[in-house]
PDB file of C-alpha atoms in Angstrom:
ATOM      1  CA  MET A   2       7.295  10.912   7.825  1.00 41.00           C
ATOM      2  CA  LYS A   3      10.809   9.687   8.578  1.00 37.00           C
ATOM      3  CA  SER A   4      14.021  11.713   8.685  1.00 41.00           C
ATOM      4  CA  TYR A   5      17.781  11.137   8.686  1.00 38.00           C
ATOM      5  CA  SER A   6      20.773  13.344   8.940  1.00 42.00           C
ATOM      6  CA  SER A   7      23.719  13.534   6.547  1.00 42.00           C
ATOM      7  CA  ALA A   8      26.757  15.784   6.137  1.00 46.00           C
ATOM      8  CA  VAL A   9      24.508  18.217   4.278  1.00 43.00           C
ATOM      9  CA  GLY A  10      21.728  18.381   6.864  1.00 46.00           C
ATOM     10  CA  TRP A  11      18.425  16.695   7.775  1.00 45.00           C
ATOM     11  CA  HIS A  12      16.346  15.079   5.088  1.00 41.00           C
ATOM     12  CA  CYS A  13      12.694  14.043   5.317  1.00 43.00           C
ATOM     13  CA  TYR A  14      10.934  11.317   3.338  1.00 36.00           C
ATOM     14  CA  THR A  15       7.830   9.235   3.477  1.00 39.00           C
ATOM     15  CA  THR A  16       7.490   5.467   3.004  1.00 38.00           C
ATOM     16  CA  SER A  17       4.419   3.901   1.647  1.00 41.00           C
ATOM     17  CA  SER A  18       3.114   0.591   2.930  1.00 39.00           C
ATOM     18  CA  ILE A  19       3.990  -0.809  -0.596  1.00 42.00           C
ATOM     19  CA  ASP A  20       7.675   0.091  -0.013  1.00 42.00           C
ATOM     20  CA  LEU A  21       7.644  -1.566   3.339  1.00 42.00           C
ATOM     21  CA  ASN A  22       5.898  -4.663   2.052  1.00 44.00           C
ATOM     22  CA  GLN A  23       8.434  -4.979  -0.842  1.00 47.00           C
ATOM     23  CA  GLY A  24      11.259  -4.780   1.641  1.00 47.00           C
ATOM     24  CA  LYS A  25       9.583  -7.395   3.872  1.00 46.00           C
ATOM     25  CA  LEU A  26       9.185  -9.681   0.803  1.00 50.00           C
ATOM     26  CA  MET A  27      12.823  -9.277  -0.129  1.00 48.00           C
ATOM     27  CA  ARG A  28      14.091 -10.043   3.385  1.00 45.00           C
ATOM     28  CA  THR A  29      11.750 -13.091   3.700  1.00 51.00           C
ATOM     29  CA  GLY A  30      12.657 -14.355   0.265  1.00 56.00           C
ATOM     30  CA  LEU A  31      16.449 -14.017   0.875  1.00 51.00           C
ATOM     31  CA  ARG A  32      16.200 -15.676   4.295  1.00 52.00           C
ATOM     32  CA  LYS A  33      14.198 -18.557   3.003  1.00 60.00           C
ATOM     33  CA  PHE A  34      16.549 -18.870  -0.028  1.00 53.00           C
ATOM     34  CA  GLY A  35      19.608 -18.889   2.248  1.00 57.00           C
ATOM     35  CA  LEU A  36      18.107 -21.506   4.497  1.00 53.00           C
ATOM     36  CA  GLY A  37      17.194 -23.654   1.444  1.00 54.00           C
ATOM     37  CA  ILE A  38      20.783 -23.329   0.082  1.00 51.00           C
ATOM     38  CA  ALA A  39      22.227 -24.315   3.411  1.00 47.00           C
ATOM     39  CA  ALA A  40      19.850 -27.323   3.697  1.00 47.00           C
ATOM     40  CA  ALA A  41      20.819 -28.389   0.115  1.00 44.00           C
ATOM     41  CA  ILE A  42      24.575 -28.188   0.922  1.00 43.00           C
ATOM     42  CA  LEU A  43      24.125 -30.272   4.037  1.00 36.00           C
ATOM     43  CA  ALA A  44      21.989 -32.820   2.203  1.00 43.00           C
ATOM     44  CA  VAL A  45      24.615 -33.158  -0.577  1.00 39.00           C
ATOM     45  CA  ALA A  46      27.281 -33.720   2.126  1.00 43.00           C
ATOM     46  CA  GLY A  47      25.133 -36.634   3.404  1.00 44.00           C
ATOM     47  CA  PHE A  48      23.489 -35.051   6.421  1.00 39.00           C
ATOM     48  CA  THR A  49      19.833 -35.438   7.166  1.00 37.00           C
ATOM     49  CA  VAL A  50      18.571 -31.881   7.195  1.00 39.00           C
ATOM     50  CA  ALA A  51      15.128 -31.684   8.754  1.00 41.00           C
ATOM     51  CA  THR A  52      13.248 -34.625  10.042  1.00 35.00           C
ATOM     52  CA  ALA A  53      10.252 -34.622  12.372  1.00 37.00           C
ATOM     53  CA  SER A  54      11.389 -37.601  14.528  1.00 36.00           C
ATOM     54  CA  PRO A  55      14.120 -40.175  14.806  1.00 36.00           C
ATOM     55  CA  ALA A  56      11.757 -42.739  13.191  1.00 37.00           C
ATOM     56  CA  ALA A  57      11.338 -40.498  10.156  1.00 36.00           C
ATOM     57  CA  ALA A  58      15.024 -40.018   9.932  1.00 35.00           C
ATOM     58  CA  ALA A  59      15.698 -43.799   9.941  1.00 36.00           C
ATOM     59  CA  ALA A  60      13.089 -44.273   7.234  1.00 38.00           C
ATOM     60  CA  ALA A  61      14.500 -41.509   5.014  1.00 37.00           C
ATOM     61  CA  SER A  62      17.603 -41.789   2.859  1.00 32.00           C
ATOM     62  CA  PRO A  63      20.564 -39.688   4.163  1.00 36.00           C
ATOM     63  CA  ALA A  64      20.184 -37.106   1.438  1.00 37.00           C
ATOM     64  CA  VAL A  65      16.389 -36.844   1.234  1.00 44.00           C
ATOM     65  CA  ALA A  66      14.068 -36.621   4.269  1.00 56.00           C
ATOM     66  CA  ALA A  67      10.371 -37.545   3.825  1.00 68.00           C
ATOM     67  CA  VAL A  68       7.708 -34.973   4.517  1.00 76.00           C
ATOM     68  CA  THR A  69       5.799 -35.742   7.647  1.00 83.00           C
ATOM     69  CA  CYS A  70       2.083 -35.103   7.479  1.00 87.00           C
ATOM     70  CA  GLY A  71      -0.001 -33.920  10.387  1.00 79.00           C
ATOM     71  CA  PRO A  72       2.602 -31.907  12.410  1.00 63.00           C
ATOM     72  CA  SER A  73       1.375 -29.243  14.693  1.00 75.00           C
ATOM     73  CA  ALA A  74       2.755 -25.772  14.308  1.00 78.00           C
ATOM     74  CA  PRO A  75       3.214 -22.997  16.915  1.00 77.00           C
ATOM     75  CA  ASP A  76       1.299 -19.704  16.231  1.00 78.00           C
ATOM     76  CA  TYR A  77       4.280 -17.311  15.668  1.00 82.00           C
ATOM     77  CA  ASP A  78       2.858 -15.121  12.991  1.00 83.00           C
ATOM     78  CA  GLY A  79      -0.116 -12.875  13.432  1.00 85.00           C
ATOM     79  CA  GLY A  80      -0.194 -11.925   9.805  1.00 93.00           C
ATOM     80  CA  THR A  81      -2.434 -12.915   6.798  1.00 95.00           C
ATOM     81  CA  ALA A  82      -1.843 -13.905   3.228  1.00 97.00           C
ATOM     82  CA  GLN A  83      -3.972 -14.099   0.135  1.00 97.00           C
ATOM     83  CA  ALA A  84      -4.315 -17.138  -2.144  1.00 97.00           C
ATOM     84  CA  VAL A  85      -2.649 -16.093  -5.389  1.00 96.00           C
ATOM     85  CA  ASN A  86      -1.197 -17.596  -8.599  1.00 93.00           C
ATOM     86  CA  PRO A  87      -4.410 -19.195  -9.816  1.00 92.00           C
ATOM     87  CA  VAL A  88      -4.237 -22.425 -11.773  1.00 92.00           C
ATOM     88  CA  SER A  89      -6.919 -23.133 -14.367  1.00 93.00           C
ATOM     89  CA  GLY A  90      -9.243 -25.955 -13.442  1.00 92.00           C
ATOM     90  CA  TYR A  91      -8.689 -25.586  -9.633  1.00 93.00           C
ATOM     91  CA  SER A  92     -10.959 -23.620  -7.193  1.00 95.00           C
ATOM     92  CA  GLY A  93      -7.877 -22.644  -5.106  1.00 96.00           C
ATOM     93  CA  PRO A  94      -4.677 -23.972  -3.632  1.00 97.00           C
ATOM     94  CA  ALA A  95      -4.719 -27.216  -1.663  1.00 97.00           C
ATOM     95  CA  MET A  96      -4.669 -26.997   2.158  1.00 97.00           C
ATOM     96  CA  ARG A  97      -3.045 -30.282   3.368  1.00 97.00           C
ATOM     97  CA  THR A  98      -2.220 -32.035   6.620  1.00 95.00           C
ATOM     98  CA  GLY A  99       1.460 -31.453   6.197  1.00 95.00           C
ATOM     99  CA  PRO A 100       4.002 -29.535   4.026  1.00 95.00           C
ATOM    100  CA  GLY A 101       3.902 -31.990   1.110  1.00 95.00           C
ATOM    101  CA  THR A 102       1.873 -32.995  -1.867  1.00 95.00           C
ATOM    102  CA  ASN A 103       1.702 -36.536  -0.415  1.00 95.00           C
ATOM    103  CA  CYS A 104      -0.228 -35.277   2.638  1.00 95.00           C
ATOM    104  CA  GLN A 105      -4.012 -35.534   2.778  1.00 96.00           C
ATOM    105  CA  LEU A 106      -6.027 -32.748   1.170  1.00 96.00           C
ATOM    106  CA  LEU A 107      -8.246 -30.989   3.744  1.00 96.00           C
ATOM    107  CA  THR A 108      -9.819 -28.366   1.592  1.00 96.00           C
ATOM    108  CA  ARG A 109      -9.060 -25.784  -1.074  1.00 97.00           C
ATOM    109  CA  VAL A 110      -8.749 -22.069  -0.252  1.00 97.00           C
ATOM    110  CA  PRO A 111     -10.695 -20.228  -2.911  1.00 97.00           C
ATOM    111  CA  TRP A 112      -8.482 -17.940  -5.057  1.00 97.00           C
ATOM    112  CA  TYR A 113      -7.930 -14.445  -3.553  1.00 97.00           C
ATOM    113  CA  ASN A 114      -9.356 -15.354  -0.171  1.00 97.00           C
ATOM    114  CA  TRP A 115      -7.243 -14.663   2.952  1.00 97.00           C
ATOM    115  CA  VAL A 116      -5.743 -17.098   5.438  1.00 97.00           C
ATOM    116  CA  SER A 117      -4.257 -16.559   8.910  1.00 96.00           C
ATOM    117  CA  LEU A 118      -0.473 -17.389   9.097  1.00 96.00           C
ATOM    118  CA  ASN A 119       1.225 -19.405  11.781  1.00 94.00           C
ATOM    119  CA  CYS A 120       4.774 -20.241  10.629  1.00 94.00           C
ATOM    120  CA  TYR A 121       6.619 -22.037   7.726  1.00 95.00           C
ATOM    121  CA  ARG A 122       8.510 -25.244   7.184  1.00 95.00           C
ATOM    122  CA  PHE A 123      10.439 -26.662   4.277  1.00 96.00           C
ATOM    123  CA  GLY A 124       8.579 -29.336   2.315  1.00 96.00           C
ATOM    124  CA  ASP A 125       7.943 -30.427  -1.206  1.00 96.00           C
ATOM    125  CA  THR A 126       8.935 -27.901  -3.883  1.00 97.00           C
ATOM    126  CA  VAL A 127       6.100 -26.351  -5.788  1.00 96.00           C
ATOM    127  CA  ASN A 128       7.125 -24.293  -8.815  1.00 96.00           C
ATOM    128  CA  GLY A 129      10.507 -23.606  -7.390  1.00 96.00           C
ATOM    129  CA  VAL A 130       9.280 -22.735  -3.869  1.00 97.00           C
ATOM    130  CA  SER A 131      10.068 -25.229  -1.113  1.00 97.00           C
ATOM    131  CA  THR A 132       8.441 -23.623   1.868  1.00 97.00           C
ATOM    132  CA  TRP A 133       4.887 -24.202   3.168  1.00 97.00           C
ATOM    133  CA  SER A 134       3.008 -22.063   5.705  1.00 96.00           C
ATOM    134  CA  ALA A 135       0.827 -23.438   8.452  1.00 95.00           C
ATOM    135  CA  VAL A 136      -2.507 -21.584   8.101  1.00 96.00           C
ATOM    136  CA  HIS A 137      -6.037 -21.270   9.451  1.00 94.00           C
ATOM    137  CA  TYR A 138      -8.924 -20.963   7.002  1.00 96.00           C
ATOM    138  CA  GLY A 139     -12.670 -21.728   7.311  1.00 94.00           C
ATOM    139  CA  GLY A 140     -12.334 -23.671  10.530  1.00 93.00           C
ATOM    140  CA  TYR A 141      -9.440 -25.776   9.166  1.00 93.00           C
ATOM    141  CA  PHE A 142      -5.801 -25.842  10.230  1.00 94.00           C
ATOM    142  CA  GLY A 143      -3.378 -27.035   7.575  1.00 95.00           C
ATOM    143  CA  TRP A 144      -0.478 -26.293   5.196  1.00 96.00           C
ATOM    144  CA  VAL A 145      -0.425 -24.396   1.928  1.00 97.00           C
ATOM    145  CA  SER A 146       2.565 -24.121  -0.417  1.00 98.00           C
ATOM    146  CA  ASP A 147       4.077 -20.642  -0.112  1.00 98.00           C
ATOM    147  CA  TYR A 148       4.035 -20.406  -3.989  1.00 97.00           C
ATOM    148  CA  TYR A 149       0.313 -19.880  -3.654  1.00 98.00           C
ATOM    149  CA  LEU A 150       0.384 -17.268  -0.835  1.00 97.00           C
ATOM    150  CA  SER A 151       0.976 -13.527  -1.243  1.00 96.00           C
ATOM    151  CA  GLY A 152       4.316 -12.453   0.252  1.00 95.00           C
ATOM    152  CA  ARG A 153       5.401 -16.039   0.021  1.00 96.00           C
ATOM    153  CA  GLY A 154       3.624 -16.938   3.248  1.00 95.00           C
ATOM    154  CA  SER A 155       4.822 -16.680   6.859  1.00 94.00           C
ATOM    155  CA  ASN A 156       8.027 -14.879   7.975  1.00 93.00           C
ATOM    156  CA  TYR A 157       8.490 -17.126  10.930  1.00 92.00           C
ATOM    157  CA  ALA A 158      10.029 -20.645  10.884  1.00 92.00           C
ATOM    158  CA  CYS A 159       8.205 -23.240  12.935  1.00 90.00           C
TER     159      CYS A 159
END
């Protein structure tokens, strides 16, 4: 039970975990959206936005940076997410060596199973979502598009 005061007096209310989760989703989505817009504006202006190394920056065009496969990721997030948005014909979303569809497939996380989250990075866009979360699942460490993770993946940038 939470309370607040106003000119009329004290008011009490309760918040369910669903309300809190929806607020978290909104904040995460807005933050990631804002970062994506800023990256797009810089890219249009001719700046290289996010590259893993000077070599990758040299290999990429000024407006589009290549996705680097195999990057490590710090363990910032202690949360979990569920594999959602099933696609017919697939056993689950792909877990890859980096945040891009060009990166090697490690395994597939079965639909509705849970993964441990580390952090997120921008990568290839999947169904309008350009962030990927670094996750642990079944003894693997890899990257899954946030489109396929409940809550749109991790809340912490790598």
